[in-house]
Tab-separated table of C-alpha atoms in Angstrom:
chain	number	residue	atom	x	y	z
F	1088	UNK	CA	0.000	0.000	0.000
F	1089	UNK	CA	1.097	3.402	-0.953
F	1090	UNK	CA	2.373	5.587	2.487
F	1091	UNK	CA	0.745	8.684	3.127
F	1092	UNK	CA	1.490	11.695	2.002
F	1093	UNK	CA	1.830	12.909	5.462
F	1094	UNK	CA	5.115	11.082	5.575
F	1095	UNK	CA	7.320	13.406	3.683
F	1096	UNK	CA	9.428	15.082	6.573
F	1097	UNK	CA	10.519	13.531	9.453
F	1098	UNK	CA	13.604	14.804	11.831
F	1099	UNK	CA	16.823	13.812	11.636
F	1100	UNK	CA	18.284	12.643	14.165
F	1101	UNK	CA	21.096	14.424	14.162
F	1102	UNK	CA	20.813	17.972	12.319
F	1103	UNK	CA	18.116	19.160	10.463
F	1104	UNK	CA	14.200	18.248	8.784
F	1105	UNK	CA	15.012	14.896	6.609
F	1106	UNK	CA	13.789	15.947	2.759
F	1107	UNK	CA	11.872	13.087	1.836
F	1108	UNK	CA	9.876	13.319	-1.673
F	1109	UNK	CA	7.316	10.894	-2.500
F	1110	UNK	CA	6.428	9.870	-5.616
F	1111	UNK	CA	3.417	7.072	-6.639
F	1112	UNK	CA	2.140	4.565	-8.867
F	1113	UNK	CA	-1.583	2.902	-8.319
F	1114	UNK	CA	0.432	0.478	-5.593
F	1115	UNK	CA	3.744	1.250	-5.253
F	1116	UNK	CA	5.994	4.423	-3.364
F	1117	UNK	CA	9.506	5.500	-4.432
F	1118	UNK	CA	10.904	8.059	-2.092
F	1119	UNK	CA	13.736	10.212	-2.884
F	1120	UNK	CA	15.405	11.069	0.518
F	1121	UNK	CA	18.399	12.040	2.494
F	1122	UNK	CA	18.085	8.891	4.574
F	1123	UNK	CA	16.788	6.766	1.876
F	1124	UNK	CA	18.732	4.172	-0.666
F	1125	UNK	CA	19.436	5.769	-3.618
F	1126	UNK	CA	16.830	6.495	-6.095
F	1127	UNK	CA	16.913	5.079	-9.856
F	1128	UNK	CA	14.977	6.955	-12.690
F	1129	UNK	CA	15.197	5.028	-15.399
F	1130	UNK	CA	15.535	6.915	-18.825
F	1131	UNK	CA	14.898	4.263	-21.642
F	1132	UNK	CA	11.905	5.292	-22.790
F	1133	UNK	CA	12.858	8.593	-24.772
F	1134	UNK	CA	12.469	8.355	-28.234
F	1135	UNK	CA	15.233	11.583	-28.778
F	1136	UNK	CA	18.622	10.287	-30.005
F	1137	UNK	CA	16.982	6.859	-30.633
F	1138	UNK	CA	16.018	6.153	-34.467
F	1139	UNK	CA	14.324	2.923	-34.096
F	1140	UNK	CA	11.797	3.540	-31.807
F	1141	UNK	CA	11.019	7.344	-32.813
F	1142	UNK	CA	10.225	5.177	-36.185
F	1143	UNK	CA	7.980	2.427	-33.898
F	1144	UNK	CA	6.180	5.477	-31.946
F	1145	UNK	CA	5.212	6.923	-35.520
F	1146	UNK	CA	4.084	3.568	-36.376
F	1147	UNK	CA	2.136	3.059	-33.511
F	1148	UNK	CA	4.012	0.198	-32.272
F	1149	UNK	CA	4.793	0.699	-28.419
F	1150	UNK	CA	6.070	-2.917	-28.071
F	1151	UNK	CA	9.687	-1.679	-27.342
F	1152	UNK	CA	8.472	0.730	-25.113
F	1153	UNK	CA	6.890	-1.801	-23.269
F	1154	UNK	CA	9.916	-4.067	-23.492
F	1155	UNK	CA	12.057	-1.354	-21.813
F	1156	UNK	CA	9.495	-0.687	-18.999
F	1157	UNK	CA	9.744	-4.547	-17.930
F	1158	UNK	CA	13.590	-4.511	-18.630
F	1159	UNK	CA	14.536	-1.214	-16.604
F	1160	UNK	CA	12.116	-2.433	-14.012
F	1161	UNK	CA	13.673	-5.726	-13.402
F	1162	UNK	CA	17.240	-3.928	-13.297
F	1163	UNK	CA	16.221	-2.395	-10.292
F	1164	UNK	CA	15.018	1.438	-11.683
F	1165	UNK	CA	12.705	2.716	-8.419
F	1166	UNK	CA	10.446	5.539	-11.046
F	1167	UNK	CA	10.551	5.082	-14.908
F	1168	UNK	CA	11.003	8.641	-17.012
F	1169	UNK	CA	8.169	8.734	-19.829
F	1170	UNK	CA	9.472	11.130	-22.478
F	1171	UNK	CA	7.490	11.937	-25.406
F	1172	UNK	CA	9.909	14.042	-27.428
F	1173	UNK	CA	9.404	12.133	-30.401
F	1174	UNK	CA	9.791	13.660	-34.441
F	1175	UNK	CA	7.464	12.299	-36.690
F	1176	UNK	CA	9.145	13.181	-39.995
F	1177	UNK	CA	6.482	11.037	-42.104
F	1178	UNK	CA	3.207	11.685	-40.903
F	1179	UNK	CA	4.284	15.536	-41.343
F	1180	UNK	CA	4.660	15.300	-45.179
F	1181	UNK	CA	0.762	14.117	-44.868
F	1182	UNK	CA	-0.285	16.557	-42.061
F	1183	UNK	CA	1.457	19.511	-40.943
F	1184	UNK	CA	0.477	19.573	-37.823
F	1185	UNK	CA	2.979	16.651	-37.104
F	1186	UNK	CA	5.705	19.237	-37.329
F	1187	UNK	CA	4.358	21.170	-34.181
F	1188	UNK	CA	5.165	19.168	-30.485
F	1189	UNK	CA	2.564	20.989	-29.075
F	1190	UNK	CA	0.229	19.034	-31.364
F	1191	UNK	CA	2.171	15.929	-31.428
F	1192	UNK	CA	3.883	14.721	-27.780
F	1193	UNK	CA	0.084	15.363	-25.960
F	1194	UNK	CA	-1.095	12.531	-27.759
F	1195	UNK	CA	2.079	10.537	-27.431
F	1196	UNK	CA	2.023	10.964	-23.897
F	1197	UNK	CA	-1.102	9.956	-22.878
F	1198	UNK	CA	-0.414	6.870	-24.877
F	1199	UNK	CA	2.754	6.255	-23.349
F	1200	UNK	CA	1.768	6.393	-19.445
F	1201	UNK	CA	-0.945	4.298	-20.349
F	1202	UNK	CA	0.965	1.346	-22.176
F	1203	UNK	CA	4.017	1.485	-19.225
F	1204	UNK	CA	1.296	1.458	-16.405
F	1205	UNK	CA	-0.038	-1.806	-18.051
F	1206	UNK	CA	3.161	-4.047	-17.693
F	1207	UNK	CA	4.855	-2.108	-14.742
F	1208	UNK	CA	3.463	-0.817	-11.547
F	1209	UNK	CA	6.442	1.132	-10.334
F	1210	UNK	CA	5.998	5.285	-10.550
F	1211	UNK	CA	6.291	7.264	-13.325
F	1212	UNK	CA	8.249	10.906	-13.936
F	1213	UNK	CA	6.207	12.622	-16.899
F	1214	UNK	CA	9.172	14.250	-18.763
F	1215	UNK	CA	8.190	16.568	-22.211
F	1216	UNK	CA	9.260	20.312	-22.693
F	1217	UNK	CA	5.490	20.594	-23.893
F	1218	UNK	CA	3.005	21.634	-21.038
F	1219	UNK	CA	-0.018	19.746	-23.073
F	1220	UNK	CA	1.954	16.488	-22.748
F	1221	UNK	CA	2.827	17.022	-19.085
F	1222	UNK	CA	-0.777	17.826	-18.323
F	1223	UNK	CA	-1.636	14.971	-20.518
F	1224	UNK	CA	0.847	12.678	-18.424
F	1225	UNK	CA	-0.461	13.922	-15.387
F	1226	UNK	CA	-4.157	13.004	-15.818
F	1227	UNK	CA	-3.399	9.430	-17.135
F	1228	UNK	CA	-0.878	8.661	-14.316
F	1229	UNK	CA	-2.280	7.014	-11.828
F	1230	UNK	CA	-0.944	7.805	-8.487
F	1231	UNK	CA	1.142	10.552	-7.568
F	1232	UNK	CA	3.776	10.895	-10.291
F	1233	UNK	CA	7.448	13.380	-10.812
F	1234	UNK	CA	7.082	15.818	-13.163
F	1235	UNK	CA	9.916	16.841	-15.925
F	1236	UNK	CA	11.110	19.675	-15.629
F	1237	UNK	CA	10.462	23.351	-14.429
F	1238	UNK	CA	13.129	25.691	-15.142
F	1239	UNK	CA	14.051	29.211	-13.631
F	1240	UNK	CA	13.082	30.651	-17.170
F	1241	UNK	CA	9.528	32.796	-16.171
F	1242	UNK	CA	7.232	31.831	-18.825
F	1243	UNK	CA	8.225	28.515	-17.593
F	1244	UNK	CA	8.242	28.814	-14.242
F	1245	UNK	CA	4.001	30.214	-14.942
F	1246	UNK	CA	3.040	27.179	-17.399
F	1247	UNK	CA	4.390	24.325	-15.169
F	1248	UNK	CA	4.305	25.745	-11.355
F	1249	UNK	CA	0.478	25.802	-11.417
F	1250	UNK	CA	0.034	22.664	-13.084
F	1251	UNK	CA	2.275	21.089	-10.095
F	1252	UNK	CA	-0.107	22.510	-7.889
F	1253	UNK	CA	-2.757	21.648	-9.201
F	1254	UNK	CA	-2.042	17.547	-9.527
F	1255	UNK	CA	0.040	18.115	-6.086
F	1256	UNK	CA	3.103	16.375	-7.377
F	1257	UNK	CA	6.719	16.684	-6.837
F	1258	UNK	CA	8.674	18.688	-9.721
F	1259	UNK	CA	12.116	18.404	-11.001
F	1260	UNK	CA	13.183	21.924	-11.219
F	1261	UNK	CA	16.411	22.268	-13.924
F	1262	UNK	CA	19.376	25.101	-12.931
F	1263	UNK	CA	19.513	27.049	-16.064
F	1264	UNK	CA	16.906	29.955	-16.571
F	1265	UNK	CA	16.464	32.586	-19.374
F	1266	UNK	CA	20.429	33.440	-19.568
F	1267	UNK	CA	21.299	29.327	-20.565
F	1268	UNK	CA	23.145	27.220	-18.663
F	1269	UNK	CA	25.650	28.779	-16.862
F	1270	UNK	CA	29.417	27.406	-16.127
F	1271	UNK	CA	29.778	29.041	-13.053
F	1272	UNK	CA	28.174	27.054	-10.093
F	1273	UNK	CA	27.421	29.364	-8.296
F	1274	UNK	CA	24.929	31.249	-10.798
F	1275	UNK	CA	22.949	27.778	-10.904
F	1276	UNK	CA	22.729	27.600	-7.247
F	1277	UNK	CA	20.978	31.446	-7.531
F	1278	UNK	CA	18.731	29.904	-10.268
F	1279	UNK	CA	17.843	26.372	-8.365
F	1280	UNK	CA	16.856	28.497	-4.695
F	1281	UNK	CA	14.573	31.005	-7.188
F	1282	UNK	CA	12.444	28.398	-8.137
F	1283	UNK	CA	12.214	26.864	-4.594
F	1284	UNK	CA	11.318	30.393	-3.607
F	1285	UNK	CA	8.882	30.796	-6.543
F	1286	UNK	CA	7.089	27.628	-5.732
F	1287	UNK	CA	6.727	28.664	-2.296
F	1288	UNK	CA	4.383	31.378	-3.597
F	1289	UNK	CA	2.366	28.697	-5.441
F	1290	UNK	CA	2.271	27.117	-1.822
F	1291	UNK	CA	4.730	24.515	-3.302
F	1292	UNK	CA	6.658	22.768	-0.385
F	1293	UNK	CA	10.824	22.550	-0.703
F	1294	UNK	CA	10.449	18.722	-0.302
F	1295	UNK	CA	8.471	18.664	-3.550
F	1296	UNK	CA	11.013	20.467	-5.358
F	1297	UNK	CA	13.980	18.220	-6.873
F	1298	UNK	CA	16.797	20.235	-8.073
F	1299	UNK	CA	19.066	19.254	-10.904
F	1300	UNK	CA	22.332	21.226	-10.435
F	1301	UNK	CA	23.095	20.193	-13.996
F	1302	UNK	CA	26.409	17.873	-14.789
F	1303	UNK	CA	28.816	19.408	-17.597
F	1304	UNK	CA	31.031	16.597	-19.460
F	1305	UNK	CA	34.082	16.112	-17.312
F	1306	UNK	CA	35.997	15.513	-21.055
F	1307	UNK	CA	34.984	19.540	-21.602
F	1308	UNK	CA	35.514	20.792	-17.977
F	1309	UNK	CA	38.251	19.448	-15.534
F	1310	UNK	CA	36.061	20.848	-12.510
F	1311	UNK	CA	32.509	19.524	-13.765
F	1312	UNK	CA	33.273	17.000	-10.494
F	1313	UNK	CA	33.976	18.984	-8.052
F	1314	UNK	CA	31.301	21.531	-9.172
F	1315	UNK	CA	28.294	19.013	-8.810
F	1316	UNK	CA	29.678	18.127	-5.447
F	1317	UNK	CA	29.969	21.094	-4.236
F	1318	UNK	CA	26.103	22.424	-5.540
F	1319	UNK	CA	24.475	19.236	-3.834
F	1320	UNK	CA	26.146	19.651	-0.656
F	1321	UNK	CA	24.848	23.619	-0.656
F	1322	UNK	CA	21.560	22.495	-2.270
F	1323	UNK	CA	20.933	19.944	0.657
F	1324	UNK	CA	21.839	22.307	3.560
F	1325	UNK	CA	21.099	25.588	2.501
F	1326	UNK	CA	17.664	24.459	0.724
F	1327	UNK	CA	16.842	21.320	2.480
F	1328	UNK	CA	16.139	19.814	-1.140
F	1329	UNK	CA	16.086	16.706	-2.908
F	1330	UNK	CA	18.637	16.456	-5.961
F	1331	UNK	CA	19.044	14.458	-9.138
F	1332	UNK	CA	21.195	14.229	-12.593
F	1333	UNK	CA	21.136	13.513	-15.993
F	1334	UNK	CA	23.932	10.570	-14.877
F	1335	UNK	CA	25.890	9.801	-18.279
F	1336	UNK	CA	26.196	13.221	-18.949
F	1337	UNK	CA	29.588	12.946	-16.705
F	1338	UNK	CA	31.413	10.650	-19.291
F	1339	UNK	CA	30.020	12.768	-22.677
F	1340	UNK	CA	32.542	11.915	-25.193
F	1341	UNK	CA	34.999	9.772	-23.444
F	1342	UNK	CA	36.034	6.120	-23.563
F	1343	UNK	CA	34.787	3.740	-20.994
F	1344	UNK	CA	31.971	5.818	-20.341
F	1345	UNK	CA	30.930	3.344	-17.267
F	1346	UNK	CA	34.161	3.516	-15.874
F	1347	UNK	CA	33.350	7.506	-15.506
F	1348	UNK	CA	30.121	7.099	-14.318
F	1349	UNK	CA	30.632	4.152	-11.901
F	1350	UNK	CA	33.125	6.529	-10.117
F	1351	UNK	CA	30.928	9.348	-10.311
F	1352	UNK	CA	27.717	8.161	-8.682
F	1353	UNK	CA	29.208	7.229	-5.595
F	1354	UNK	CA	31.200	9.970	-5.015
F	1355	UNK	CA	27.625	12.228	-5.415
F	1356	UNK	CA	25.918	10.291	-3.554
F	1357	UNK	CA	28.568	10.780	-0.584
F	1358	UNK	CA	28.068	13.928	-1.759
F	1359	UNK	CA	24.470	14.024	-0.564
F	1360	UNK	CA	22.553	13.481	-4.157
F	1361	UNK	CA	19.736	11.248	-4.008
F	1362	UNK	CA	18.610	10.496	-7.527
F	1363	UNK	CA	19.349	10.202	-10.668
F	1364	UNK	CA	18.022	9.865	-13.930
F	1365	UNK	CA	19.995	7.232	-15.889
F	1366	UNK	CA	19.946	3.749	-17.755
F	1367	UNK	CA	19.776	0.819	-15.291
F	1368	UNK	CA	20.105	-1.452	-18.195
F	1369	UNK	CA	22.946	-3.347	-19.254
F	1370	UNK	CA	22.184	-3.631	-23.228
F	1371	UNK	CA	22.285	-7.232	-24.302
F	1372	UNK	CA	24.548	-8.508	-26.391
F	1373	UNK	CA	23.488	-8.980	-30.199
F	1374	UNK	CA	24.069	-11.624	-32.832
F	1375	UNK	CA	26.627	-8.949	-34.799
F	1376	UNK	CA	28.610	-8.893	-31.490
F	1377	UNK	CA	28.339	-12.961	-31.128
F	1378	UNK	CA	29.586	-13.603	-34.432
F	1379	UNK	CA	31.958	-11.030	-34.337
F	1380	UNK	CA	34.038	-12.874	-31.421
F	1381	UNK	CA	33.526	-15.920	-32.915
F	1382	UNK	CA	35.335	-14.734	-35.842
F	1383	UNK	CA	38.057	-13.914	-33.374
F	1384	UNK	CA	38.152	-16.430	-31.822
F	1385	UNK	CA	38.608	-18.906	-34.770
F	1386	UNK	CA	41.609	-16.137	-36.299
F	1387	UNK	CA	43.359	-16.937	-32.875
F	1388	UNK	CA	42.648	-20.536	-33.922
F	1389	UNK	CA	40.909	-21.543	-30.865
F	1390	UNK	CA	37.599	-23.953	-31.668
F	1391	UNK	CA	34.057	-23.294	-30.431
F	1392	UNK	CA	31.298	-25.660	-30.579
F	1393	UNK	CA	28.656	-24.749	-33.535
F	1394	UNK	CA	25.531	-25.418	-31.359
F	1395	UNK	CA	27.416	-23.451	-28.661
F	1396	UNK	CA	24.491	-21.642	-26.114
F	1397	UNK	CA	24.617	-18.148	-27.674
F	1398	UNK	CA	24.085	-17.118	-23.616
F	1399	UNK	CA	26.931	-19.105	-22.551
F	1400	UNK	CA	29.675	-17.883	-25.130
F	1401	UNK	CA	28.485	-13.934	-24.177
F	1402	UNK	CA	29.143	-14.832	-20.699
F	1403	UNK	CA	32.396	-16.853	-21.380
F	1404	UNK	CA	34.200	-14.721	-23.913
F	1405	UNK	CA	33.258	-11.434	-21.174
F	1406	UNK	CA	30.822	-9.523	-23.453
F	1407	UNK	CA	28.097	-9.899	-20.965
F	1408	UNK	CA	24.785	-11.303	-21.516
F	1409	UNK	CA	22.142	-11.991	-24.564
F	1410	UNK	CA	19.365	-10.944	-22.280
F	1411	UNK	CA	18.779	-7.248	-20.362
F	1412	UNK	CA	20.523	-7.345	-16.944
F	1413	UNK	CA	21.392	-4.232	-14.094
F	1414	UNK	CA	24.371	-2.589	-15.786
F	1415	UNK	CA	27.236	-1.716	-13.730
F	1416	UNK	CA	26.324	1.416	-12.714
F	1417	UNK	CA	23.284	-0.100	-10.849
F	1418	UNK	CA	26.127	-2.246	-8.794
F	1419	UNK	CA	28.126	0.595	-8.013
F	1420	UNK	CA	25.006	2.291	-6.499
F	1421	UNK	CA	24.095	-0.807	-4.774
F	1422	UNK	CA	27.458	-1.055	-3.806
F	1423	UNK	CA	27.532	2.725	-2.106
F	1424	UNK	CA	24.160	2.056	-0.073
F	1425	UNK	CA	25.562	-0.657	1.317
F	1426	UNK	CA	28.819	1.583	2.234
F	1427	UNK	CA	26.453	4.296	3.499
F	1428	UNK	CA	24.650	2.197	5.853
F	1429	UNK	CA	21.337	2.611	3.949
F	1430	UNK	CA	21.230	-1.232	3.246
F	1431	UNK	CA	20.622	-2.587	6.623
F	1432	UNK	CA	23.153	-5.813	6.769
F	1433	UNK	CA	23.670	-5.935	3.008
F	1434	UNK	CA	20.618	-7.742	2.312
F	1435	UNK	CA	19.860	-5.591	-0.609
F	1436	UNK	CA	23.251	-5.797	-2.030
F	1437	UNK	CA	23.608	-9.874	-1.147
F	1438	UNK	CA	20.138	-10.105	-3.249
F	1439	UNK	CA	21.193	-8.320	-5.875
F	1440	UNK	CA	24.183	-10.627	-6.131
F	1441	UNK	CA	22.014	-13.815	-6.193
F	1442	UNK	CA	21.545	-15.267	-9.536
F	1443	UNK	CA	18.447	-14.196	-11.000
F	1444	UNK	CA	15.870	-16.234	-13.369
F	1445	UNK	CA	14.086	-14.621	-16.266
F	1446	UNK	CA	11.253	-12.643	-14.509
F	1447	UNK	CA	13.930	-11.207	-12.285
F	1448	UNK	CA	13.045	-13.544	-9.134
F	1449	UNK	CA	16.002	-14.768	-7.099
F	1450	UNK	CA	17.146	-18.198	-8.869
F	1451	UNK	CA	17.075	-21.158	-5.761
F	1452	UNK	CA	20.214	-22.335	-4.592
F	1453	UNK	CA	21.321	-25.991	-4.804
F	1454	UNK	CA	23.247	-28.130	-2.608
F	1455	UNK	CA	22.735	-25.356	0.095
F	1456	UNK	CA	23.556	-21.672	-0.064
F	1457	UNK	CA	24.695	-20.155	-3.229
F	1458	UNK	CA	28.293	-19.111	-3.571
F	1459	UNK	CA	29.077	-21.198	-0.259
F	1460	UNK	CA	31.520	-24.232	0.283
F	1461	UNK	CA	30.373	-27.499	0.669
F	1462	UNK	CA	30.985	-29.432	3.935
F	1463	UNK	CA	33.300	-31.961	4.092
F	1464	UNK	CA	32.512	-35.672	4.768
């Protein structure tokens, strides 16, 4: 059963209110807190940047949409992003109304919530620069969803503060306002406590606001780092607010992009962030990618069987697994909860560590516990 609203504050301990933000499905709460684990926003479905399933969208065809929902689900994402930012280059040359977003994403987005909400029953975060689709979003939602984005820009700041009111939802509220995104952190920290001030007037709570202090590529600026670091820690005890990131935007342009961002998310977290809007998703491993270390393999003259288990030879050659499975940025955050004492006695992290069967439920252990030794004589 959902928890109460009620429950979005409660005192710390040791220093000040705990921020806790609650977001809902139908059945199920995510809460984004200062004393909570971690919380995953998964980003897959976003048809910008992604050819394929822009094309599928236009088509009607949602079945990948669907596909990610389950996938990103299983992974371990605690709210699933819904963006309907989708071009649909055919159906313009027939209608020109196509080439407007205002006219298309509504639509789209009312479609969307309602095909994820059918095979998932984890929260949603409406995202669309479009304040139709986000309205849209918001009345087909069921429960309490997060909303994406407000930004410190006014005419934004009036379209999407009053629909936040009005749905009483939680908001994620971007650092960059009429002047662009600025480089100097301090200048987004101004912009982020205006619109925690300017919701206040719409009798918007701080502990519905989360801020995104916005992550520059680390490849473009040396300090990117240090910067986010530094605005979360100021955004958590100066504002007493909830943060989050665009994750991968750390590792823009750069080789072992996971190496980047596995480092990264810890180190914010520490910092005090407590979400994060990412993939959770560890691709899987295609037939091109099969065949192409098979090919390797048999230059380097070593013999594989032909009816080898396409599963088995992605595991044992290293390139991972023919089926969706928590990437490694998922472990690292598991990993950091555990470090940060918000996994009481690693049970989350020894679960996620258990094999796993195809629905995602904890594969049973033979000849006693998994991973243990067996007893002698």
């Amino acid at each position: 059963m959902a928890a109460p609203l009620a429950f979005r504050q409660t005192k710390h301990k040791k220093d000040h209110l705990m921020t806790r933000t609650i977001v809902e499905s139908k059945t199920k709460t995510a809460i984004i807190g200062f004393d909570q684990p971690f919380c995953v926003i998964g980003e897959r479905i976003n048809p910008t940047g992604r050819k394929i399933l822009n094309e599928e969208l236009e088509r009607g065809d949602f079945s990948r949409v669907e596909a990610d929902a389950i996938a990103q689900t299983l992974a371990g994402a605690n709210i699933l992003d819904v963006n309907s930012g989708a071009v649909f280059s055919n159906k313009m040359a027939e209608d020109p109304r196509y080439a407007d977003n205002n006219f298309v994403e509504p639509m789209l987005m009312k479609d969307l919530v309602e095909r994820v909400q059918k095979v998932t029953d984890i929260p949603l975060c409406i995202d669309s620069s479009v304040p139709g689709a986000l309205e849209n979003g918001l009345a087909a939602a069921e429960g309490r969803p997060l909303l994406n984005s407000v930004t410190g820009e006014e005419e934004r700041l009036e379209l999407v503060l009053p629909l936040v009111k009005k749905y009483n939802v939680p908001v994620v509220a971007i650092s960059n306002d009429d002047t662009g995104i600025s480089e100097d952190p301090d200048v987004r920290f101004a912009v982020a406590k205006k619109i925690v001030e300017r919701a206040a007037d719409f009798g918007i709570p701080a502990h519905d606001i989360v801020v995104d202090p916005l992550v520059m590529p680390i490849g473009a600026m040396g300090t990117a780092g240090l910067q986010v670091y530094t605005l979360v820690r100021r955004l958590r005890e100066e504002l007493g607010v909830n943060t989050t990131c665009g994750a991968s935007n750390i590792s823009f342009g750069l080789p072992n992009r996971h190496g980047i961002n596995n480092a990264f998310l810890p180190m914010a977290m520490a910092a005090g962030m407590t979400s994060a809007i990412m993939n959770p998703v560890a691709l899987p491993v295609g037939p091109k990618k099969l065949q192409e270390k098979l090919d390797a393999l048999a230059k380097a003259g070593i013999i594989v069987p032909d009816d080898i288990d396409p599963e088995l030879l992605a595991q044992l050659t290293g390139l991972g697994s023919t089926k969706p499975q928590p990437g490694k940025e998922m472990e690292a955050i598991r990993a950091a909860n555990f470090l940060m004492d918000q996994d009481p006695s690693g049970a989350a992290w020894i679960n996620f560590n258990k094999p796993k069967n195809a629905d995602g439920s904890t594969a049973a252990a033979r000849g006693g516990r998994a991973g243990g030794r067996r007893r002698r004589g």
